[in-house]
Each structure stands twice: as C-alpha cells, then as structure tokens.
Amino acid sequence: IVRQEYTAEQYRRLGERCLTAYYHRHAPFSEGATLGLEAKVALALDEAGVYTIAGIIDRLVAVGEGRYEIHDYKTGGRLPSQDRLDGDRQLALYQLAVEAAWPDAKDVELVWHYLVFDRVLRSRRSREELEGLKRETIVLIEKIEADTTFPPRESSLCNWCAYQDLCPVRRHLVRREGQAQPDLGAYAAGQLVNRYAEVSTRRRAVVAELEAELEALEGALRAAAREQEAEVLFGDTHKVRVAPTDGRISLLPREDR
C-alpha cells in the first residue's frame, strides 16, 4: 500500500463497493458474448511487418453481427474527460488488432469501466483516425529506437517502483529514509537540502520586499517627473529617465560627474 493514509481494510471495502455496483449495473450479464478475458492480441502496423505491437485486452465482447466491444477496467480515483478518451491510444490499437484477427469486425466500440465512480464511458474511432494512429505509432517507435539517452522522469508511479535504489532521482531518498540504518552521508546531504530550502525561502521574501519598494519608488518617480515637468531626474551618482510615452523607468549613471 503506497498511499499510507489508507489501510488494507479501506481498500478491501472499496473493492467490495466497486464489485457490488458493477454487479447491479450489469446483471444479468446478457450484454453480448464474452470472447476472451485477458485476451492476448498482436498487430503489424505496416504491410512488411517491421513494426509490430502486442497487448492484452481485459475483455473482448461480441454484441452482434460484426459488432465488437473492447472493455477496459479502471480502478483509479480520477475520471477522465471524453476528449481524453477519444484520444486514447491503447484501446484504439487493440481495435486494429481485433479487426485484423476478426475480419467480420465492422463496428468496434471502445468501453471503459471506471469502477470507483460506477461509470461506463465509450468512444469510437473513424477509419481515418485509425490509419493516422498507425503512422503516429510507427514514428514513436522509430524515435524510441533512435534514442541513446534515457533521463529519468519522476512521477507518482515512482512510489510503486522496486528499483528506486538504482535510480539517480530516487536513490538518495532510499538511502536517507528507506533503510533501517540510514546512511550518514545521505543524512548530511539531506541537511544541506534543508538549509538550501531555508535560504532560498528567505531570499524570495527579501526579493519580494525589495520589488515592492521598487514599485512604490517608480510610482513616486513618475509623479516627481510630472511635477518637475522633466523626463530625467538626477540623484547624486545616478539619474533616472522616465519615458513620456509609457512611463518606463531607466536607471543610468551620471556622466557629468
């Protein structure tokens, strides 16, 4: 359990609620014939078979003559927008694989079950969209295969990773907090982070205070320029030019000294 604010019992009750809601929504389960659960599919994206992909469909359903549904089950706590689902790559690729395996598949619908919300969301793809997806996926494969460097990208999924001690982004966290006896060097590095954060926060506060004072002074300088009917105001070592058009202020050294 990664989210420490939840207990195993809370997750169990959530699972019961999701299954109960799903059962009541779909009983007596006569919405088509299930052709496969965790069904493995494969597809060639090009005629030569150079670019191939494989996947596992949660549930494949035949609902009528030439009509199929690709079902995907989600347990996440966020409900996506329809626009996001209409641009989903995964199930659309599964559709291509289904059409290749079942030539009679003329009408395929993509179906997501968001169990926490007891919601069923649907989407369809045009032939033009599917052909465009093939091209985009081929380009993506070529880009991945051409890459030689793989910088880590931290996300919420890192909490589930079993290799954090090997990752340059998460290694220090494991050494500092994830061991029974924390590494002293890792602890010292953490103290440096704490001090850096403290100084950075203080600097931002000072900068914000100075910027507020500068803003007030600029307003006063504009007022003084209007009062003196002058575009340039002189101090002991510097002068300030107040642009007559937009009031922009420029600070310059005095050249007459």
Short mmCIF file of C-alpha atoms in Angstrom, two decimals, residues 1-122:
data_model
loop_
_atom_site.label_atom_id
_atom_site.label_comp_id
_atom_site.label_asym_id
_atom_site.label_seq_id
_atom_site.Cartn_x
_atom_site.Cartn_y
_atom_site.Cartn_z
CA ILE A 1 0.00 0.00 0.00
CA VAL A 2 1.72 3.13 -1.23
CA ARG A 3 -0.80 5.71 -0.03
CA GLN A 4 -0.18 5.48 3.67
CA GLU A 5 -3.35 7.37 4.57
CA TYR A 6 -5.35 4.29 3.50
CA THR A 7 -5.42 0.93 5.23
CA ALA A 8 -5.78 -2.54 3.75
CA GLU A 9 -9.30 -2.69 5.19
CA GLN A 10 -10.27 0.53 3.42
CA TYR A 11 -9.04 -0.86 0.12
CA ARG A 12 -10.99 -4.09 0.73
CA ARG A 13 -14.21 -2.15 1.38
CA LEU A 14 -13.60 -0.06 -1.75
CA GLY A 15 -13.18 -3.24 -3.77
CA GLU A 16 -16.43 -4.65 -2.38
CA ARG A 17 -18.26 -1.44 -3.25
CA CYS A 18 -16.89 -1.44 -6.80
CA LEU A 19 -17.83 -5.10 -7.40
CA THR A 20 -21.30 -4.64 -5.91
CA ALA A 21 -22.03 -1.58 -8.03
CA TYR A 22 -20.72 -3.35 -11.14
CA TYR A 23 -22.90 -6.37 -10.49
CA HIS A 24 -26.09 -4.34 -10.02
CA ARG A 25 -25.39 -2.25 -13.12
CA HIS A 26 -24.78 -5.20 -15.48
CA ALA A 27 -26.78 -8.14 -14.09
CA PRO A 28 -27.93 -10.48 -15.59
CA PHE A 29 -24.87 -10.02 -17.85
CA SER A 30 -26.65 -10.61 -21.13
CA GLU A 31 -24.95 -7.73 -22.99
CA GLY A 32 -23.21 -9.84 -25.61
CA ALA A 33 -20.92 -12.89 -25.55
CA THR A 34 -17.52 -12.66 -23.91
CA LEU A 35 -14.91 -13.95 -26.38
CA GLY A 36 -11.92 -13.54 -24.11
CA LEU A 37 -10.64 -12.30 -20.77
CA GLU A 38 -7.06 -11.04 -20.61
CA ALA A 39 -7.02 -11.82 -24.33
CA LYS A 40 -3.59 -11.50 -25.94
CA VAL A 41 -3.56 -9.74 -29.31
CA ALA A 42 -0.82 -8.78 -31.77
CA LEU A 43 -0.74 -6.47 -34.78
CA ALA A 44 1.59 -5.42 -37.58
CA LEU A 45 1.38 -1.67 -38.15
CA ASP A 46 2.89 -1.84 -41.65
CA GLU A 47 2.48 -4.21 -44.58
CA ALA A 48 6.04 -5.52 -44.29
CA GLY A 49 5.54 -6.44 -40.66
CA VAL A 50 8.54 -4.41 -39.49
CA TYR A 51 6.58 -2.62 -36.80
CA THR A 52 4.55 -4.90 -34.58
CA ILE A 53 2.84 -4.42 -31.23
CA ALA A 54 1.20 -6.75 -28.73
CA GLY A 55 -1.29 -6.20 -25.94
CA ILE A 56 -3.76 -7.78 -23.55
CA ILE A 57 -7.45 -6.87 -23.75
CA ASP A 58 -9.21 -7.01 -20.40
CA ARG A 59 -12.41 -8.29 -22.00
CA LEU A 60 -13.48 -8.75 -25.62
CA VAL A 61 -17.21 -8.97 -26.33
CA ALA A 62 -19.23 -9.82 -29.43
CA VAL A 63 -22.54 -7.96 -29.32
CA GLY A 64 -24.00 -8.78 -32.72
CA GLU A 65 -23.25 -9.40 -36.38
CA GLY A 66 -19.89 -7.75 -36.98
CA ARG A 67 -20.17 -5.73 -33.76
CA TYR A 68 -17.49 -5.96 -31.08
CA GLU A 69 -16.69 -4.17 -27.84
CA ILE A 70 -13.27 -3.79 -26.23
CA HIS A 71 -13.67 -3.40 -22.47
CA ASP A 72 -11.05 -1.97 -20.12
CA TYR A 73 -11.42 -1.86 -16.33
CA LYS A 74 -10.02 1.02 -14.28
CA THR A 75 -9.76 1.32 -10.50
CA GLY A 76 -8.14 4.77 -10.39
CA GLY A 77 -9.53 7.70 -8.47
CA ARG A 78 -9.71 10.09 -11.42
CA LEU A 79 -12.39 10.19 -14.09
CA PRO A 80 -11.02 11.35 -17.48
CA SER A 81 -12.78 13.71 -19.84
CA GLN A 82 -14.42 12.44 -23.01
CA ASP A 83 -11.83 14.29 -25.08
CA ARG A 84 -9.05 12.37 -23.37
CA LEU A 85 -10.73 9.04 -24.02
CA ASP A 86 -11.36 9.97 -27.65
CA GLY A 87 -7.60 10.41 -27.98
CA ASP A 88 -6.65 7.24 -26.09
CA ARG A 89 -4.04 5.21 -27.96
CA GLN A 90 -4.20 1.89 -26.12
CA LEU A 91 -7.72 0.70 -26.87
CA ALA A 92 -7.61 2.11 -30.40
CA LEU A 93 -4.56 -0.07 -31.09
CA TYR A 94 -6.48 -3.01 -29.64
CA GLN A 95 -9.24 -2.21 -32.13
CA LEU A 96 -6.78 -2.53 -35.00
CA ALA A 97 -5.67 -5.90 -33.62
CA VAL A 98 -9.27 -7.11 -33.29
CA GLU A 99 -10.09 -6.06 -36.83
CA ALA A 100 -7.05 -7.95 -38.09
CA ALA A 101 -7.96 -11.10 -36.13
CA TRP A 102 -11.70 -10.99 -36.87
CA PRO A 103 -12.29 -9.78 -40.44
CA ASP A 104 -16.04 -9.51 -39.80
CA ALA A 105 -15.43 -6.76 -37.21
CA LYS A 106 -17.07 -3.81 -38.94
CA ASP A 107 -18.29 -1.95 -35.89
CA VAL A 108 -15.99 -1.75 -32.85
CA GLU A 109 -16.70 0.28 -29.74
CA LEU A 110 -14.18 1.10 -27.01
CA VAL A 111 -15.57 0.81 -23.48
CA TRP A 112 -14.01 1.87 -20.17
CA HIS A 113 -15.40 0.85 -16.78
CA TYR A 114 -14.37 3.31 -14.06
CA LEU A 115 -15.34 1.16 -11.13
CA VAL A 116 -14.80 3.65 -8.31
CA PHE A 117 -17.27 6.02 -9.97
CA ASP A 118 -19.65 3.31 -11.28
CA ARG A 119 -19.35 4.90 -14.72
CA VAL A 120 -19.15 3.38 -18.19
CA LEU A 121 -17.52 5.59 -20.83
CA ARG A 122 -17.45 4.86 -24.56
#
